Short mmCIF file of C-alpha atoms and ligand atoms in Angstrom, two decimals:
data_model
loop_
_atom_site.label_atom_id
_atom_site.label_comp_id
_atom_site.label_asym_id
_atom_site.label_seq_id
_atom_site.Cartn_x
_atom_site.Cartn_y
_atom_site.Cartn_z
CA MET A 1029 42.00 5.44 13.39
CA ILE A 1030 38.37 6.02 14.33
CA PRO A 1031 37.70 7.82 17.62
CA LEU A 1032 35.57 5.13 19.23
CA GLU A 1033 33.24 6.33 21.88
CA GLU A 1034 33.20 4.92 25.37
CA PRO A 1035 31.20 3.61 27.05
CA THR A 1036 29.85 1.08 24.61
CA ILE A 1037 26.19 0.44 23.86
CA GLN A 1038 25.82 -1.89 26.83
CA ALA A 1039 26.34 0.99 29.21
CA SER A 1040 24.27 3.57 27.34
CA LYS A 1041 21.74 1.45 25.58
CA LEU A 1042 19.19 4.09 24.75
CA LYS A 1043 21.53 6.21 22.63
CA ALA A 1044 21.90 6.24 18.86
CA TYR A 1045 25.34 6.82 17.34
CA GLN A 1046 25.99 9.79 15.08
CA PHE A 1047 29.04 9.44 12.84
CA ASP A 1048 30.75 12.15 10.81
CA LEU A 1049 31.55 11.56 7.15
CA ALA A 1050 35.22 10.62 7.65
CA THR A 1051 34.33 8.06 10.32
CA LEU A 1052 31.63 6.57 8.13
CA ILE A 1053 34.00 6.20 5.20
CA ALA A 1054 36.59 4.56 7.46
CA LEU A 1055 33.95 2.14 8.77
CA LEU A 1056 32.78 1.36 5.23
CA GLN A 1057 36.37 0.61 4.28
CA GLY A 1058 36.62 -1.92 7.07
CA GLN A 1059 38.98 -0.11 9.43
CA GLU A 1060 37.05 -1.23 12.53
CA ASP A 1061 35.17 -4.35 11.47
CA ASP A 1062 35.59 -6.24 14.76
CA TRP A 1063 34.30 -3.31 16.79
CA LEU A 1064 31.52 -2.48 14.30
CA PHE A 1065 30.09 -5.99 14.03
CA HIS A 1066 30.37 -6.67 17.75
CA GLU A 1067 28.64 -3.44 18.68
CA ALA A 1068 25.91 -3.89 16.03
CA LYS A 1069 25.19 -7.41 17.26
CA GLN A 1070 24.88 -6.19 20.81
CA ALA A 1071 22.62 -3.30 19.82
CA THR A 1072 20.34 -5.64 17.86
CA GLU A 1073 20.11 -8.03 20.79
CA LEU A 1074 19.31 -5.21 23.20
CA SER A 1075 16.56 -3.84 20.97
CA PHE A 1076 14.98 -7.08 19.82
CA ASN A 1077 15.88 -9.57 22.47
CA GLY A 1078 17.62 -11.89 20.03
CA GLN A 1079 14.46 -12.32 17.93
CA VAL A 1080 14.26 -12.23 14.15
CA TYR A 1081 10.95 -10.85 12.89
CA LEU A 1082 9.40 -12.85 10.07
CA ARG A 1083 7.24 -11.15 7.41
CA GLY A 1084 5.32 -12.97 4.71
CA ILE A 1085 5.71 -11.17 1.38
CA VAL A 1086 3.32 -11.47 -1.57
CA GLU A 1087 4.82 -10.14 -4.80
CA PHE A 1088 1.50 -9.71 -6.58
CA SER A 1089 2.56 -8.13 -9.90
CA ASN A 1090 5.79 -7.84 -11.85
CA HIS A 1091 4.46 -5.20 -14.25
CA CYS A 1092 6.28 -1.90 -13.89
CA ARG A 1093 5.94 1.47 -15.59
CA ASN A 1094 9.47 2.43 -14.49
CA ASP A 1095 12.64 1.69 -16.39
CA CYS A 1096 15.31 1.53 -13.69
CA HIS A 1097 18.69 0.59 -15.10
CA TYR A 1098 19.35 -2.04 -12.41
CA CYS A 1099 16.01 -3.85 -12.17
CA GLY A 1100 14.84 -6.95 -14.06
CA LEU A 1101 11.23 -5.75 -13.87
CA ARG A 1102 11.98 -2.57 -15.89
CA SER A 1103 9.37 -1.91 -18.55
CA ALA A 1104 11.90 -2.26 -21.39
CA ASN A 1105 12.67 -5.87 -20.44
CA ARG A 1106 10.69 -7.95 -22.93
CA ALA A 1107 12.26 -11.23 -21.76
CA VAL A 1108 10.39 -11.41 -18.44
CA LYS A 1109 7.03 -13.19 -18.35
CA ARG A 1110 4.62 -10.68 -16.83
CA TYR A 1111 1.89 -11.61 -14.36
CA ARG A 1112 -0.75 -10.00 -12.18
CA LEU A 1113 -2.49 -11.77 -9.31
CA SER A 1114 -6.22 -11.26 -8.96
CA PHE A 1115 -7.81 -9.84 -5.82
CA ASP A 1116 -8.77 -13.35 -4.67
CA GLU A 1117 -5.34 -14.80 -5.44
CA ILE A 1118 -3.68 -12.12 -3.32
CA LEU A 1119 -6.14 -12.73 -0.49
CA HIS A 1120 -5.53 -16.46 -0.69
CA ALA A 1121 -1.77 -15.93 -0.29
CA VAL A 1122 -2.40 -13.60 2.67
CA ASP A 1123 -4.70 -16.20 4.25
CA THR A 1124 -1.87 -18.75 4.02
CA ILE A 1125 0.52 -16.34 5.72
CA ALA A 1126 -2.00 -15.66 8.50
CA LYS A 1127 -2.74 -19.37 8.94
CA LEU A 1128 0.95 -19.99 9.49
CA GLY A 1129 0.82 -17.43 12.30
CA LEU A 1130 2.90 -14.61 10.81
CA GLY A 1131 1.99 -11.18 12.20
CA THR A 1132 2.88 -9.09 9.15
CA VAL A 1133 2.14 -9.31 5.46
CA VAL A 1134 4.11 -7.28 2.93
CA LEU A 1135 2.30 -6.54 -0.33
CA GLN A 1136 4.80 -5.65 -3.04
CA SER A 1137 4.71 -5.08 -6.80
CA GLY A 1138 6.39 -3.19 -9.58
CA ASP A 1139 4.96 0.30 -10.08
CA ASP A 1140 1.79 -1.17 -11.56
CA PHE A 1141 -1.03 1.34 -11.84
CA HIS A 1142 -3.39 -1.31 -13.18
CA TYR A 1143 -4.46 -1.85 -9.56
CA ARG A 1144 -6.69 1.10 -8.77
CA ALA A 1145 -6.43 2.80 -5.40
CA GLU A 1146 -9.93 1.61 -4.51
CA THR A 1147 -8.97 -2.01 -5.20
CA ILE A 1148 -5.96 -1.78 -2.87
CA SER A 1149 -8.14 -0.10 -0.20
CA ARG A 1150 -10.69 -2.90 -0.49
CA LEU A 1151 -7.88 -5.43 -0.18
CA ILE A 1152 -6.53 -3.75 2.95
CA GLY A 1153 -10.05 -3.66 4.47
CA GLU A 1154 -10.65 -7.33 3.70
CA ILE A 1155 -7.30 -8.42 5.19
CA LYS A 1156 -7.92 -6.38 8.35
CA GLN A 1157 -11.38 -7.88 8.69
CA ARG A 1158 -10.11 -11.43 8.34
CA HIS A 1159 -6.82 -11.24 10.25
CA ASP A 1160 -5.14 -9.48 13.15
CA MET A 1161 -1.97 -8.63 11.26
CA ALA A 1162 0.11 -5.64 10.20
CA ILE A 1163 0.08 -4.68 6.52
CA THR A 1164 3.17 -3.25 4.84
CA LEU A 1165 2.75 -1.81 1.36
CA SER A 1166 5.58 -1.52 -1.16
CA LEU A 1167 3.84 -0.33 -4.29
CA GLY A 1168 6.19 2.38 -5.50
CA ASP A 1169 5.47 5.95 -6.54
CA ARG A 1170 1.72 6.26 -6.15
CA LYS A 1171 -0.19 9.54 -5.77
CA LEU A 1172 -0.28 11.22 -2.35
CA THR A 1173 -4.08 10.97 -2.30
CA GLU A 1174 -3.80 7.23 -2.82
CA LEU A 1175 -1.28 6.86 0.01
CA LYS A 1176 -3.73 8.68 2.30
CA GLN A 1177 -6.59 6.47 1.11
CA TRP A 1178 -4.60 3.35 2.00
CA ARG A 1179 -3.60 4.70 5.39
CA ASP A 1180 -7.27 5.47 6.09
CA ALA A 1181 -8.15 1.93 5.01
CA GLY A 1182 -5.84 0.57 7.72
CA ALA A 1183 -2.42 -0.07 6.14
CA ASP A 1184 0.30 0.14 8.80
CA ARG A 1185 3.59 0.54 6.98
CA TYR A 1186 4.99 1.68 3.64
CA LEU A 1187 8.38 0.83 2.18
CA LEU A 1188 9.80 3.13 -0.50
CA LYS A 1189 13.53 2.79 -1.08
CA MET A 1190 15.32 5.83 -2.51
CA GLU A 1191 18.05 3.40 -3.72
CA THR A 1192 20.45 6.35 -3.29
CA PHE A 1193 20.02 9.89 -1.97
CA ASP A 1194 22.57 11.20 -4.46
CA ARG A 1195 20.53 13.22 -6.94
CA LYS A 1196 22.85 12.65 -9.93
CA LEU A 1197 23.29 8.93 -9.33
CA PHE A 1198 19.54 8.55 -8.81
CA ALA A 1199 18.85 10.23 -12.17
CA ARG A 1200 21.38 7.98 -13.89
CA CYS A 1201 19.88 4.79 -12.42
CA ARG A 1202 16.18 5.71 -12.44
CA PRO A 1203 15.56 7.77 -15.60
CA LYS A 1204 11.76 7.71 -15.34
CA ALA A 1205 11.52 8.49 -11.61
CA ASP A 1206 11.53 11.90 -9.94
CA PHE A 1207 13.99 12.35 -7.05
CA ASP A 1208 12.18 15.22 -5.31
CA GLU A 1209 8.78 13.62 -5.62
CA ARG A 1210 10.01 10.34 -4.14
CA LEU A 1211 11.59 12.17 -1.22
CA ALA A 1212 8.43 14.22 -0.66
CA ARG A 1213 6.40 11.03 -0.75
CA LEU A 1214 8.52 9.63 2.09
CA GLU A 1215 7.91 12.73 4.22
CA TYR A 1216 4.20 12.54 3.47
CA LEU A 1217 4.07 8.86 4.46
CA GLN A 1218 5.60 9.77 7.82
CA ALA A 1219 3.14 12.64 8.28
CA LEU A 1220 0.27 10.24 7.59
CA GLY A 1221 1.44 8.06 10.46
CA PHE A 1222 2.70 5.12 8.40
CA GLN A 1223 5.66 3.27 9.87
CA THR A 1224 7.85 4.36 7.01
CA GLY A 1225 10.80 2.61 5.45
CA SER A 1226 13.40 3.54 2.90
CA GLY A 1227 16.79 2.30 1.88
CA ILE A 1228 19.55 1.99 -0.61
CA ILE A 1229 21.24 -0.45 -2.96
CA THR A 1230 24.90 -0.68 -2.03
CA HIS A 1231 27.39 -0.50 -4.91
CA LEU A 1232 24.91 0.74 -7.46
CA PRO A 1233 27.12 1.40 -10.51
CA GLY A 1234 28.62 4.85 -9.92
CA MET A 1235 28.24 4.78 -6.12
CA THR A 1236 31.40 5.87 -4.28
CA ASP A 1237 32.19 5.39 -0.57
CA GLU A 1238 31.48 9.08 -0.09
CA ILE A 1239 28.04 8.84 -1.71
CA LEU A 1240 27.30 5.76 0.38
CA ALA A 1241 28.42 7.49 3.59
CA ARG A 1242 26.22 10.49 2.82
CA ASP A 1243 23.31 8.16 2.07
CA LEU A 1244 23.70 6.63 5.53
CA GLN A 1245 23.72 10.05 7.18
CA ILE A 1246 20.58 11.16 5.33
CA LEU A 1247 18.78 7.88 5.95
CA SER A 1248 19.51 8.09 9.67
CA ARG A 1249 18.50 11.73 9.92
CA MET A 1250 15.07 10.87 8.54
CA GLN A 1251 14.13 8.92 11.69
CA LEU A 1252 12.67 6.03 9.70
CA ASP A 1253 11.10 2.89 11.12
CA MET A 1254 12.51 0.54 8.47
CA LEU A 1255 15.88 0.69 6.75
CA ALA A 1256 16.59 -1.65 3.88
CA CYS A 1257 19.97 -2.02 2.22
CA GLY A 1258 21.13 -4.81 -0.04
CA PRO A 1259 23.92 -5.26 -2.58
CA PHE A 1260 23.44 -4.51 -6.28
CA ILE A 1261 23.21 -7.62 -8.45
CA ALA A 1262 23.66 -7.30 -12.20
CA HIS A 1263 20.70 -8.49 -14.29
CA SER A 1264 21.44 -9.59 -17.86
CA GLN A 1265 18.41 -7.81 -19.37
CA THR A 1266 19.31 -4.34 -18.07
CA PRO A 1267 21.74 -1.56 -19.08
CA PHE A 1268 23.82 -2.48 -16.00
CA ALA A 1269 24.27 -6.09 -17.15
CA ASP A 1270 28.08 -5.83 -17.29
CA GLN A 1271 28.58 -3.99 -14.01
CA PRO A 1272 30.17 -5.78 -11.04
CA ASN A 1273 27.93 -7.11 -8.25
CA GLY A 1274 27.99 -5.35 -4.90
CA SER A 1275 30.08 -6.70 -2.05
CA ILE A 1276 28.45 -8.73 0.71
CA LEU A 1277 30.92 -7.42 3.27
CA THR A 1278 30.12 -3.79 2.45
CA SER A 1279 26.41 -4.54 2.70
CA HIS A 1280 27.03 -6.08 6.15
CA ARG A 1281 29.00 -3.00 7.19
CA VAL A 1282 26.15 -0.79 6.01
CA SER A 1283 23.50 -2.63 8.01
CA ALA A 1284 25.77 -2.67 11.07
CA ILE A 1285 26.34 1.09 10.80
CA LEU A 1286 22.61 1.69 10.29
CA ARG A 1287 21.89 -0.36 13.40
CA LEU A 1288 24.23 1.77 15.50
CA MET A 1289 22.73 4.98 14.13
CA ASN A 1290 19.14 3.67 14.42
CA PRO A 1291 19.08 1.12 17.26
CA GLY A 1292 15.30 0.56 17.23
CA ALA A 1293 14.63 0.45 13.48
CA ASN A 1294 13.62 -2.69 11.66
CA ILE A 1295 16.42 -3.66 9.28
CA PRO A 1296 15.77 -6.60 6.94
CA ALA A 1297 18.42 -9.03 5.79
CA THR A 1298 17.61 -8.79 2.07
CA SER A 1299 17.24 -11.73 -0.27
CA SER A 1300 19.90 -10.18 -2.55
CA LEU A 1301 22.48 -11.25 0.06
CA ASP A 1302 21.34 -14.83 -0.22
CA ALA A 1303 21.28 -14.60 -3.99
CA LEU A 1304 25.00 -13.73 -3.94
CA SER A 1305 26.09 -16.30 -1.38
CA GLN A 1306 24.30 -18.84 0.76
CA GLY A 1307 24.55 -17.92 4.44
CA ALA A 1308 25.18 -14.20 3.80
CA ARG A 1309 21.65 -13.39 4.95
CA GLU A 1310 22.02 -15.27 8.24
CA LEU A 1311 25.36 -13.56 8.86
CA ALA A 1312 23.66 -10.19 8.28
CA LEU A 1313 21.24 -11.11 11.08
CA LYS A 1314 24.25 -11.27 13.40
CA ARG A 1315 25.57 -7.96 12.13
CA GLY A 1316 22.67 -5.56 12.70
CA CYS A 1317 19.70 -6.92 10.74
CA ASN A 1318 16.60 -8.21 12.56
CA VAL A 1319 13.98 -8.96 9.88
CA ILE A 1320 13.60 -11.63 7.22
CA MET A 1321 10.87 -11.77 4.57
CA PRO A 1322 10.07 -15.20 3.12
CA SER A 1323 8.05 -15.05 -0.11
CA PHE A 1324 4.55 -16.50 -0.32
CA THR A 1325 4.06 -15.52 -3.93
CA PRO A 1326 2.16 -18.41 -5.59
CA GLU A 1327 4.39 -21.07 -7.06
CA ALA A 1328 3.01 -20.60 -10.61
CA VAL A 1329 4.44 -17.07 -10.88
CA TYR A 1330 7.05 -17.02 -8.09
CA ALA A 1331 10.11 -17.28 -10.37
CA ASN A 1332 8.86 -14.44 -12.61
CA TYR A 1333 9.43 -11.86 -9.89
CA SER A 1334 12.99 -11.79 -11.15
CA ILE A 1335 14.30 -8.43 -9.96
CA TYR A 1336 17.84 -9.85 -10.08
CA PRO A 1337 19.36 -13.29 -10.77
CA GLY A 1338 19.03 -15.63 -7.79
CA LYS A 1339 15.81 -13.98 -6.58
CA ASN A 1340 12.89 -16.39 -5.99
CA THR A 1341 14.76 -19.55 -6.87
CA ALA A 1342 13.98 -21.69 -3.77
CA ASN A 1343 12.51 -25.14 -4.34
CA HIS A 1344 10.23 -25.23 -1.31
CA HIS A 1345 7.06 -23.19 -0.98
CA GLY A 1346 4.55 -22.11 1.67
CA GLN A 1347 4.76 -23.96 4.96
CA GLN A 1348 7.73 -26.06 3.84
CA ARG A 1349 9.75 -22.93 3.06
CA LEU A 1350 8.86 -21.38 6.40
CA THR A 1351 9.80 -24.51 8.32
CA GLN A 1352 13.10 -24.72 6.48
CA LEU A 1353 13.82 -21.05 7.13
CA CYS A 1354 13.09 -21.41 10.85
CA GLN A 1355 15.40 -24.43 11.01
CA GLN A 1356 18.15 -22.43 9.31
CA LEU A 1357 17.70 -19.60 11.79
CA TYR A 1358 17.83 -21.94 14.79
CA ALA A 1359 20.94 -23.59 13.33
CA HIS A 1360 22.60 -20.17 13.35
CA GLY A 1361 21.57 -19.55 16.96
CA LEU A 1362 18.78 -17.14 15.93
CA THR A 1363 15.17 -17.19 17.15
CA PRO A 1364 12.36 -16.60 14.64
CA SER A 1365 9.52 -14.42 15.89
CA PHE A 1366 5.99 -14.47 14.47
CA THR A 1367 4.83 -11.23 16.13
CA ARG A 1368 3.80 -8.03 14.29
CA GLY A 1369 7.29 -6.77 15.02
CA ASP A 1370 6.83 -3.02 15.07
CA ALA A 1371 9.92 -0.78 15.13
CA LYS A 1372 11.21 0.47 18.46
CA ARG A 1373 12.51 3.75 17.17
CA ASN A 1374 10.79 5.92 19.75
CA LEU A 1375 12.70 4.30 22.59
CA TYR A 1376 15.89 5.97 21.47
CA VAL A 1377 17.42 9.41 21.71
CA PRO A 1378 20.40 10.72 19.73
CA ARG A 1379 23.84 10.20 21.23
CA HIS A 1380 25.71 13.52 21.38
N1 SAM B 2362 8.15 -0.90 -7.21
C1 SAM B 2362 8.36 -0.63 -5.84
C2 SAM B 2362 9.37 0.47 -5.63
O1 SAM B 2362 10.05 0.84 -6.57
O2 SAM B 2362 9.44 0.96 -4.51
C3 SAM B 2362 8.77 -1.83 -5.00
C4 SAM B 2362 9.36 -3.02 -5.63
S1 SAM B 2362 10.98 -2.92 -6.35
C5 SAM B 2362 10.66 -4.03 -7.66
C6 SAM B 2362 11.90 -3.83 -5.15
C7 SAM B 2362 13.29 -3.43 -4.79
O3 SAM B 2362 14.20 -4.32 -5.43
C8 SAM B 2362 13.79 -2.07 -5.18
O4 SAM B 2362 13.42 -1.10 -4.26
C9 SAM B 2362 15.31 -2.27 -5.22
O5 SAM B 2362 15.91 -1.84 -4.03
C10 SAM B 2362 15.50 -3.77 -5.36
N2 SAM B 2362 16.25 -4.11 -6.59
C11 SAM B 2362 15.81 -4.03 -7.86
N3 SAM B 2362 16.80 -4.39 -8.72
C12 SAM B 2362 17.87 -4.74 -7.98
C13 SAM B 2362 19.18 -5.20 -8.29
N4 SAM B 2362 19.56 -5.40 -9.54
N5 SAM B 2362 20.03 -5.46 -7.28
C14 SAM B 2362 19.64 -5.27 -6.00
N6 SAM B 2362 18.41 -4.82 -5.63
C15 SAM B 2362 17.53 -4.56 -6.61
#
């Protein structure tokens, strides 16, 4: 039985939970689901006033120099049709997002070094000149000097998921990536003043409850602004093709735990939830998540950003997709918010 702390969040709303390893494992195994989900919902409402932050994401290239064993964009996958958006095509997609009133754009790609640092800086400058919006970058393992260049150009946030903080599992899943360098990059991003995000894939093949629990402790210790966790989904063109998909329930438990440990962080409900089961993403928004990221990747290439099966398969695009998403959120009693939606991490102090 987990030693649950009293009083609950309502009475001490500015405190973040700290859980020991045994408690985390028990929570991950579902021993206190009612308490966990109730408390996470309350914490999310207290921090974000019942609002779900919307971000427009532009997935501008599916080229990748990495060869991660889980990802459909891995360089060894010859079956995927590769694309790169031009500078003007990216800007056009961002203009659409801004016109629809969204306060944040997320620019994401595989680790594609075809785009020079100067080009990305110019893009950031142009977006900032045209629109009053936050820019989140998710461009993978770029050089530290480039990260600084982009911060200087005006980028606000950077998302770099570790996928797991377990060194051995990381090496098994990401043979071309360097664990220490990725971790150092995260620290550097924070030092540069980026709102920094990281995260994990739950149920990566080889991930145990203990590894997952340790991942949550490390993630929470890092005092991040964004925490992303979504279930593993097997992709047929990868070495993990025959591995079982991650569990939606575990992913919900993970985001609920992260919410309690990081009450003011932005936690997206990932599209991998939706890919596994319709409605799983909305349920996540009632269990600790507070962000959703509709894709504005141009229709001609949208389906080719096929990280995992079920990703980018919606029929509607642009405004239609956004309208539909807002309707879905309202139908679930959730309120979409078009603001910049910065994290509220600094409002909180650790709970001892
Ligand atoms: N290239 C950048 C990087 O590595 O940081 C950003 C883009 S990466 C293509 C997007 C994210 O998709 C990864 O961080 C990973 O968490 C997620 N992802 C990839 N393959 C997945 C899979 N099979 N199941 C679940 N999530 C996956």
